[in-house]
Amino acid sequence: MAFTHLFSKYMLPGNMSLKNRLVMAPMTRCFADDELAPTEAMLSYYQARSDMGLIVTEATMIEPQAQGYPHTPGIYSDKQIRAWARVVDAVHEAGGRIFCQLWHTGRMAHSHYTGKRPMAPSAVGMEGPLPRAPDLSYEIPLEMEVSDIEKIQTYYVDAARNAIKAGFDGVELHGANGYLMDQFLHQQTNQRTDDYGGNPVNRSRFVLEVIDKTIAAVSSYRVGIRLSPQAYINLDYTSGDEETFNYLLEQLNLRQLAYVHVAAFDAQQRYDYLGGRPIDYVRKNYTGTVIGCGGYTPVSAEIEIHNRRIHLVAFGRSLIANPDLPSQIRNGEKLLPYDESMLQSLR
Ligand SMILES: Cc1cc2nc3c(=O)[nH]c(=O)nc-3n(C[C@H](O)[C@H](O)[C@H](O)COP(=O)(O)O)c2cc1C
């Protein structure tokens, strides 16, 4: 296969040109230093993947209270911003583009890392042990006051400003996978009765306010968002959740965002309440650029772009296994299969 679609250029809003349709999926690796700043090894890891049309960094914390995993990087301290600037420069020097994924874990934060009880839309806890720290169990979060909501929104905006200061081409708001933004969007985790809960408009309010404040700070074409309208990880589906995403996507159509990135581990999985695959649901309801992700192979991605199901494709695990994925695809080389043991080191 010639992969003509995968290797065609793409123009994001704001005349941001991408050299191909390949995106590095955001992946938490837990290799930041003790001050939660990116290291030289992380610089090399990202630089090695600069032939991808766009890199989205691992989820990056907007403030210290956002932490739920060991050694995840932040973008709130001067040291972190300076260290990210070195990573960004290295990627740019190698001809790549890079967005920073901005993250707050909400109820999935832990006092072991933060010294404080986590905060979330509602006091609904997760069951079970923490990933990558199995000796810890989740805590019942405190319900956020409106003043907490406003403060956290400010952290998102400050983090976006910091990312642009570090030279990032843009930011991707992590609205997927059951973290803070997703907790506002789903009824199981958002049981509020004020302006931030109770109906689709109110459940979308937190996310839309962050988007609008971030757009005002760094401009719309520097802001993308990752969403998982299906509840597939870290929270459960409640009947009617799709109405919130119908409204949210309708609202996103009114803003010139860089893109909507649909998160999944298997993009082909169908959900009755979305009328099929999440990616098709988003394409039906959203008119801008869409990134698909989750179990794609070069062949399936080429076909999906050809059929206009997606504009760009993100690869995660296969890119951990094959740092030089674009040239391997181009040269028809056999890809090394991903193995979980590969998470033990950065390469
Ligand atoms: C080790 C690992 C870490 C991940 N961390 C993140 C993350 O920080 N942010 C995020 O949005 N998704 C994260 N994901 C999900 C990936 O972005 C992606 O959606 C998933 O791996 C499916 O794509 P793939 O089949 O190409 O690997 C992670 C996945 C893996 C395997």
Coordinates of C-alpha atoms and ligand atoms in Angstrom, one line a residue:
M1 CA 0.0 0.0 0.0
A2 CA 1.3 3.5 -0.9
F3 CA -0.2 5.3 2.1
T4 CA -0.8 8.4 0.1
H5 CA -3.4 9.7 2.5
L6 CA -1.3 9.1 5.7
F7 CA 1.6 11.0 4.1
S8 CA -0.5 13.9 2.7
K9 CA -0.1 17.3 4.3
Y10 CA -2.9 18.7 6.4
M11 CA -3.7 22.3 7.4
L12 CA -5.1 23.0 10.8
P13 CA -6.9 26.2 11.5
G14 CA -4.6 29.2 11.8
N15 CA -2.5 28.0 8.8
M16 CA -0.8 25.5 11.0
S17 CA 0.5 23.0 8.4
L18 CA 1.2 19.4 9.3
K19 CA 3.6 17.4 7.2
N20 CA 1.5 14.2 7.4
R21 CA -1.6 12.9 9.1
L22 CA 0.2 10.9 11.8
V23 CA -0.2 12.1 15.4
M24 CA 1.6 10.8 18.5
A25 CA -1.1 9.9 21.0
P26 CA -0.7 11.4 24.5
M27 CA 0.9 8.8 26.8
T28 CA 1.6 9.1 30.5
R29 CA 5.1 7.6 31.0
C30 CA 5.9 8.6 34.6
F31 CA 9.5 9.6 34.0
A32 CA 9.5 13.3 35.1
D33 CA 12.1 14.2 37.7
D34 CA 11.5 14.8 41.4
E35 CA 10.3 18.4 40.7
L36 CA 7.9 17.0 38.0
A37 CA 9.9 18.6 35.2
P38 CA 10.7 16.8 31.9
T39 CA 14.1 15.3 31.7
E40 CA 16.8 15.0 29.0
A41 CA 15.6 11.4 28.4
M42 CA 12.1 12.8 27.7
L43 CA 13.6 15.3 25.3
S44 CA 15.2 12.5 23.3
Y45 CA 12.0 10.4 23.5
Y46 CA 9.9 13.2 21.9
Q47 CA 12.6 14.3 19.5
A48 CA 12.9 10.8 18.2
R49 CA 9.2 11.0 17.2
S50 CA 9.4 14.4 15.4
D51 CA 8.6 12.8 12.0
M52 CA 5.0 12.4 13.2
G53 CA 2.9 15.3 11.8
L54 CA 1.9 16.3 15.3
I55 CA 3.1 15.1 18.8
V56 CA 0.7 15.4 21.7
T57 CA 2.6 15.2 24.9
E58 CA 1.8 12.9 27.8
A59 CA -0.9 14.4 30.1
T60 CA 0.8 17.3 31.9
M61 CA -0.5 18.7 35.2
I62 CA -1.9 22.2 35.4
E63 CA -1.2 22.5 39.2
P64 CA 0.2 20.3 42.0
Q65 CA -3.2 19.2 43.2
A66 CA -3.8 17.5 39.8
Q67 CA -1.5 14.6 40.5
G68 CA -2.7 11.0 40.7
Y69 CA 0.3 9.1 39.3
P70 CA 4.0 9.1 40.2
H71 CA 6.4 11.3 38.3
T72 CA 4.0 12.9 35.9
P73 CA 5.2 16.2 34.6
G74 CA 3.6 19.6 35.3
I75 CA 3.6 22.9 33.5
Y76 CA 3.1 25.3 36.4
S77 CA 6.6 26.0 37.8
D78 CA 9.4 28.0 36.1
K79 CA 11.6 24.9 36.1
Q80 CA 9.0 22.8 34.3
I81 CA 8.3 25.6 31.7
R82 CA 12.1 25.9 31.0
A83 CA 12.5 22.1 30.7
W84 CA 9.5 21.9 28.4
A85 CA 10.9 24.7 26.3
R86 CA 14.0 22.5 25.7
V87 CA 11.8 19.6 24.6
V88 CA 9.8 21.8 22.3
D89 CA 13.0 23.3 20.8
A90 CA 14.3 19.9 20.1
V91 CA 11.1 18.8 18.4
H92 CA 11.0 22.0 16.3
E93 CA 14.6 21.7 15.3
A94 CA 13.8 18.2 14.0
G95 CA 10.9 19.7 12.0
G96 CA 8.1 18.5 14.2
R97 CA 5.1 20.1 15.8
I98 CA 4.0 19.6 19.4
F99 CA 0.9 20.3 21.5
C100 CA 0.9 20.0 25.3
Q101 CA -1.9 17.9 26.8
L102 CA -3.3 19.8 29.8
W103 CA -4.5 17.6 32.7
H104 CA -6.3 17.6 36.0
T105 CA -7.2 14.2 37.4
G106 CA -10.0 15.5 39.7
R107 CA -11.3 12.6 41.8
M108 CA -8.3 10.5 40.5
A109 CA -5.8 12.6 42.3
H110 CA -4.4 11.3 45.6
S111 CA -3.3 12.9 48.9
H112 CA -0.2 10.7 48.8
Y113 CA 1.1 13.0 46.0
T114 CA -0.7 16.2 46.8
G115 CA -1.0 16.3 50.6
K116 CA -4.7 17.1 50.3
R117 CA -7.9 15.3 49.6
P118 CA -8.8 15.3 45.9
M119 CA -11.6 17.6 44.7
A120 CA -14.1 16.8 42.0
P121 CA -17.5 17.9 40.7
S122 CA -19.3 15.7 43.3
A123 CA -18.2 13.6 46.3
V124 CA -18.3 10.4 44.3
G125 CA -15.2 8.2 44.8
M126 CA -13.5 5.6 42.6
E127 CA -13.3 2.1 43.8
G128 CA -10.0 0.1 44.0
P129 CA -6.3 0.7 43.9
L130 CA -4.5 3.4 42.0
P131 CA -2.7 2.4 38.7
R132 CA 1.1 2.5 39.1
A133 CA 0.7 2.7 42.9
P134 CA -1.3 -0.5 43.8
D135 CA -0.7 0.0 47.6
L136 CA -2.9 3.1 47.5
S137 CA -6.7 3.2 47.2
Y138 CA -8.8 6.0 45.8
E139 CA -10.2 8.6 48.3
I140 CA -13.7 10.1 48.4
P141 CA -13.2 13.6 46.8
L142 CA -14.5 16.8 48.2
E143 CA -17.2 18.5 46.2
M144 CA -15.8 21.6 44.6
E145 CA -17.2 25.0 45.6
V146 CA -17.8 27.5 42.8
S147 CA -14.7 29.3 44.0
D148 CA -12.7 26.1 43.6
I149 CA -14.0 25.8 40.0
E150 CA -13.0 29.3 39.2
K151 CA -9.5 28.7 40.7
I152 CA -9.0 25.6 38.6
Q153 CA -10.2 27.3 35.5
T154 CA -7.5 29.9 36.1
Y155 CA -4.9 27.1 36.4
Y156 CA -5.9 25.8 33.0
V157 CA -5.5 29.2 31.4
D158 CA -2.2 29.8 33.2
A159 CA -0.9 26.4 32.0
A160 CA -2.0 27.2 28.5
R161 CA -0.1 30.5 28.6
N162 CA 2.9 28.7 30.1
A163 CA 2.8 26.2 27.2
I164 CA 2.8 28.9 24.6
K165 CA 5.6 30.6 26.5
A166 CA 7.6 27.4 26.3
G167 CA 7.1 27.4 22.5
F168 CA 4.4 24.7 22.1
D169 CA 2.3 25.0 18.9
G170 CA -0.8 24.6 21.0
V171 CA -2.5 22.8 23.9
E172 CA -4.8 19.8 24.0
L173 CA -7.3 20.0 26.9
H174 CA -7.6 16.5 28.3
G175 CA -11.4 16.1 28.4
A176 CA -11.4 12.3 28.1
N177 CA -10.9 9.1 30.0
G178 CA -12.7 10.0 33.3
Y179 CA -10.4 12.8 34.4
L180 CA -11.7 16.1 35.8
M181 CA -13.3 17.5 32.6
D182 CA -14.9 14.2 31.8
Q183 CA -16.2 14.0 35.4
F184 CA -18.1 17.2 34.8
L185 CA -19.6 15.8 31.6
H186 CA -20.9 12.5 33.0
Q187 CA -23.9 12.2 35.3
Q188 CA -22.3 9.4 37.5
T189 CA -19.6 11.8 38.6
N190 CA -21.5 15.1 38.3
Q191 CA -24.5 15.1 40.7
R192 CA -24.4 18.9 41.2
T193 CA -27.6 20.9 41.4
D194 CA -26.0 24.3 40.7
D195 CA -25.1 25.9 37.4
Y196 CA -22.5 23.2 36.8
G197 CA -24.8 20.2 36.9
G198 CA -28.4 18.9 36.5
N199 CA -28.7 19.1 32.7
P200 CA -26.6 18.9 29.5
V201 CA -26.0 22.7 29.3
N202 CA -24.9 22.9 32.9
R203 CA -22.7 19.7 32.7
S204 CA -21.0 21.2 29.7
R205 CA -20.4 24.6 31.4
F206 CA -17.1 23.8 33.1
V207 CA -15.5 22.6 29.9
L208 CA -16.9 25.4 27.7
E209 CA -15.8 28.0 30.2
V210 CA -12.3 26.6 30.3
I211 CA -12.2 26.5 26.5
D212 CA -13.4 30.1 26.2
K213 CA -11.0 31.4 28.7
T214 CA -8.1 29.5 27.1
I215 CA -9.1 30.7 23.7
A216 CA -9.1 34.3 25.0
A217 CA -5.6 33.8 26.4
V218 CA -3.9 31.9 23.5
S219 CA -6.3 32.0 20.5
S220 CA -8.7 29.3 19.3
Y221 CA -6.4 27.6 16.8
R222 CA -3.9 26.8 19.5
V223 CA -6.6 24.9 21.5
G224 CA -7.6 21.3 20.8
I225 CA -9.6 19.0 23.0
R226 CA -9.6 15.3 23.7
L227 CA -13.0 13.7 24.4
S228 CA -14.4 10.3 25.1
P229 CA -18.2 10.6 24.7
Q230 CA -18.4 6.9 25.4
A231 CA -17.9 6.0 29.0
Y232 CA -15.2 3.3 28.6
I233 CA -12.7 3.9 31.4
N234 CA -12.6 5.4 34.9
L235 CA -16.3 6.2 35.0
D236 CA -19.7 4.6 34.1
Y237 CA -22.3 5.5 31.6
T238 CA -25.7 6.9 32.7
S239 CA -28.6 7.0 30.4
G240 CA -28.8 10.4 28.7
D241 CA -25.0 11.2 28.9
E242 CA -25.0 11.4 25.1
E243 CA -27.2 14.5 25.3
T244 CA -24.4 16.4 27.1
F245 CA -22.0 15.5 24.3
N246 CA -24.7 16.4 21.6
Y247 CA -24.8 19.9 23.2
L248 CA -21.1 20.2 23.8
L249 CA -20.2 19.3 20.2
E250 CA -22.8 21.7 18.9
Q251 CA -21.1 24.4 21.0
L252 CA -17.6 23.4 19.8
N253 CA -18.8 23.9 16.2
L254 CA -19.2 27.6 17.1
R255 CA -15.5 27.9 18.1
Q256 CA -12.6 27.6 15.6
L257 CA -10.7 25.0 17.7
A258 CA -7.6 23.2 16.3
Y259 CA -9.3 19.8 16.5
V260 CA -11.3 17.3 18.5
H261 CA -9.4 14.2 19.4
V262 CA -11.5 11.1 20.1
A263 CA -10.0 8.9 22.8
A264 CA -10.4 5.1 22.8
F265 CA -8.3 2.0 23.1
D266 CA -10.3 0.3 20.4
A267 CA -11.8 2.8 17.9
Q268 CA -13.9 0.1 16.3
Q269 CA -15.9 -0.6 19.4
R270 CA -19.6 0.4 19.1
Y271 CA -21.9 1.9 21.7
D272 CA -25.6 1.8 21.2
Y273 CA -26.2 5.1 22.9
L274 CA -23.9 6.8 20.4
G275 CA -25.4 5.0 17.5
G276 CA -22.1 3.1 16.7
R277 CA -18.5 4.1 16.9
P278 CA -17.5 7.2 19.0
I279 CA -15.5 8.5 16.0
D280 CA -18.5 8.4 13.7
Y281 CA -20.7 10.0 16.4
V282 CA -18.2 12.9 16.7
R283 CA -17.9 13.2 12.9
K284 CA -21.7 13.4 12.7
N285 CA -22.0 16.1 15.3
Y286 CA -18.8 18.1 14.8
T287 CA -17.8 19.9 11.7
G288 CA -14.1 20.6 12.3
T289 CA -10.9 18.5 12.3
V290 CA -11.2 15.1 14.0
I291 CA -8.3 12.9 15.2
G292 CA -9.1 9.2 15.5
C293 CA -7.2 6.9 17.9
G294 CA -7.4 3.4 19.3
G295 CA -5.9 0.3 17.8
Y296 CA -5.3 1.7 14.3
T297 CA -2.9 0.0 12.0
P298 CA -1.3 1.9 9.1
V299 CA -3.7 0.1 6.7
S300 CA -6.9 0.8 8.7
A301 CA -5.8 4.4 9.2
E302 CA -5.1 4.9 5.5
I303 CA -8.6 3.5 4.7
E304 CA -10.4 5.7 7.4
I305 CA -8.7 8.9 6.1
H306 CA -9.5 7.9 2.5
N307 CA -13.2 7.3 3.5
R308 CA -13.2 10.7 5.3
R309 CA -14.1 9.1 8.6
I310 CA -11.1 10.9 10.2
H311 CA -8.7 13.7 9.2
L312 CA -5.7 12.6 11.3
V313 CA -4.8 9.4 13.1
A314 CA -3.1 9.1 16.5
F315 CA -0.8 6.1 17.3
G316 CA 0.1 5.3 20.8
R317 CA 1.4 1.9 21.7
S318 CA 2.8 1.1 18.3
L319 CA 4.8 4.4 18.5
I320 CA 6.3 3.3 21.8
A321 CA 7.4 0.1 20.1
N322 CA 8.5 1.8 16.9
P323 CA 9.9 5.3 17.5
D324 CA 10.6 5.7 13.8
L325 CA 7.0 4.8 12.8
P326 CA 6.6 7.2 9.8
S327 CA 9.7 5.9 8.0
Q328 CA 8.9 2.3 8.9
I329 CA 5.5 2.7 7.4
R330 CA 6.9 4.4 4.3
N331 CA 9.5 1.7 3.8
G332 CA 7.0 -1.1 4.3
E333 CA 9.0 -2.4 7.3
K334 CA 7.4 -4.9 9.7
L335 CA 6.4 -3.1 12.9
L336 CA 7.7 -4.4 16.2
P337 CA 4.7 -5.5 18.3
Y338 CA 4.0 -3.5 21.5
D339 CA 4.6 -5.2 24.8
E340 CA 3.8 -3.7 28.3
S341 CA 7.3 -4.3 29.4
M342 CA 8.3 -1.5 27.0
L343 CA 6.8 1.0 29.5
Q344 CA 9.7 0.2 31.9
S345 CA 12.0 2.6 30.0
L346 CA 11.9 5.6 27.7
R347 CA 13.5 5.1 24.3
Ligands
LIG1 C1 1.0 3.9 28.5 C2 -0.2 4.7 28.1 C3 -0.4 5.9 28.6 C4 -1.4 6.7 28.2 N1 -1.6 8.0 28.7 C5 -2.5 8.8 28.2 C6 -2.5 10.2 28.5 O1 -1.7 10.7 29.3 N2 -3.5 10.9 28.0 C7 -4.5 10.4 27.2 O2 -5.4 11.2 26.7 N3 -4.5 9.1 26.8 C8 -3.5 8.3 27.3 N4 -3.4 7.0 26.9 C9 -4.3 6.5 25.8 C10 -3.6 6.7 24.4 O3 -3.5 8.1 24.1 C11 -4.4 6.0 23.3 O4 -5.8 6.6 23.3 C12 -4.5 4.5 23.5 O5 -3.2 4.0 23.7 C13 -5.0 3.8 22.2 O6 -4.2 4.1 21.1 P1 -3.2 2.9 20.5 O7 -4.1 1.7 20.2 O8 -2.7 3.5 19.2 O9 -2.2 2.7 21.6 C14 -2.4 6.2 27.3 C15 -2.2 4.9 26.7 C16 -1.1 4.2 27.1 C17 -0.9 2.8 26.5

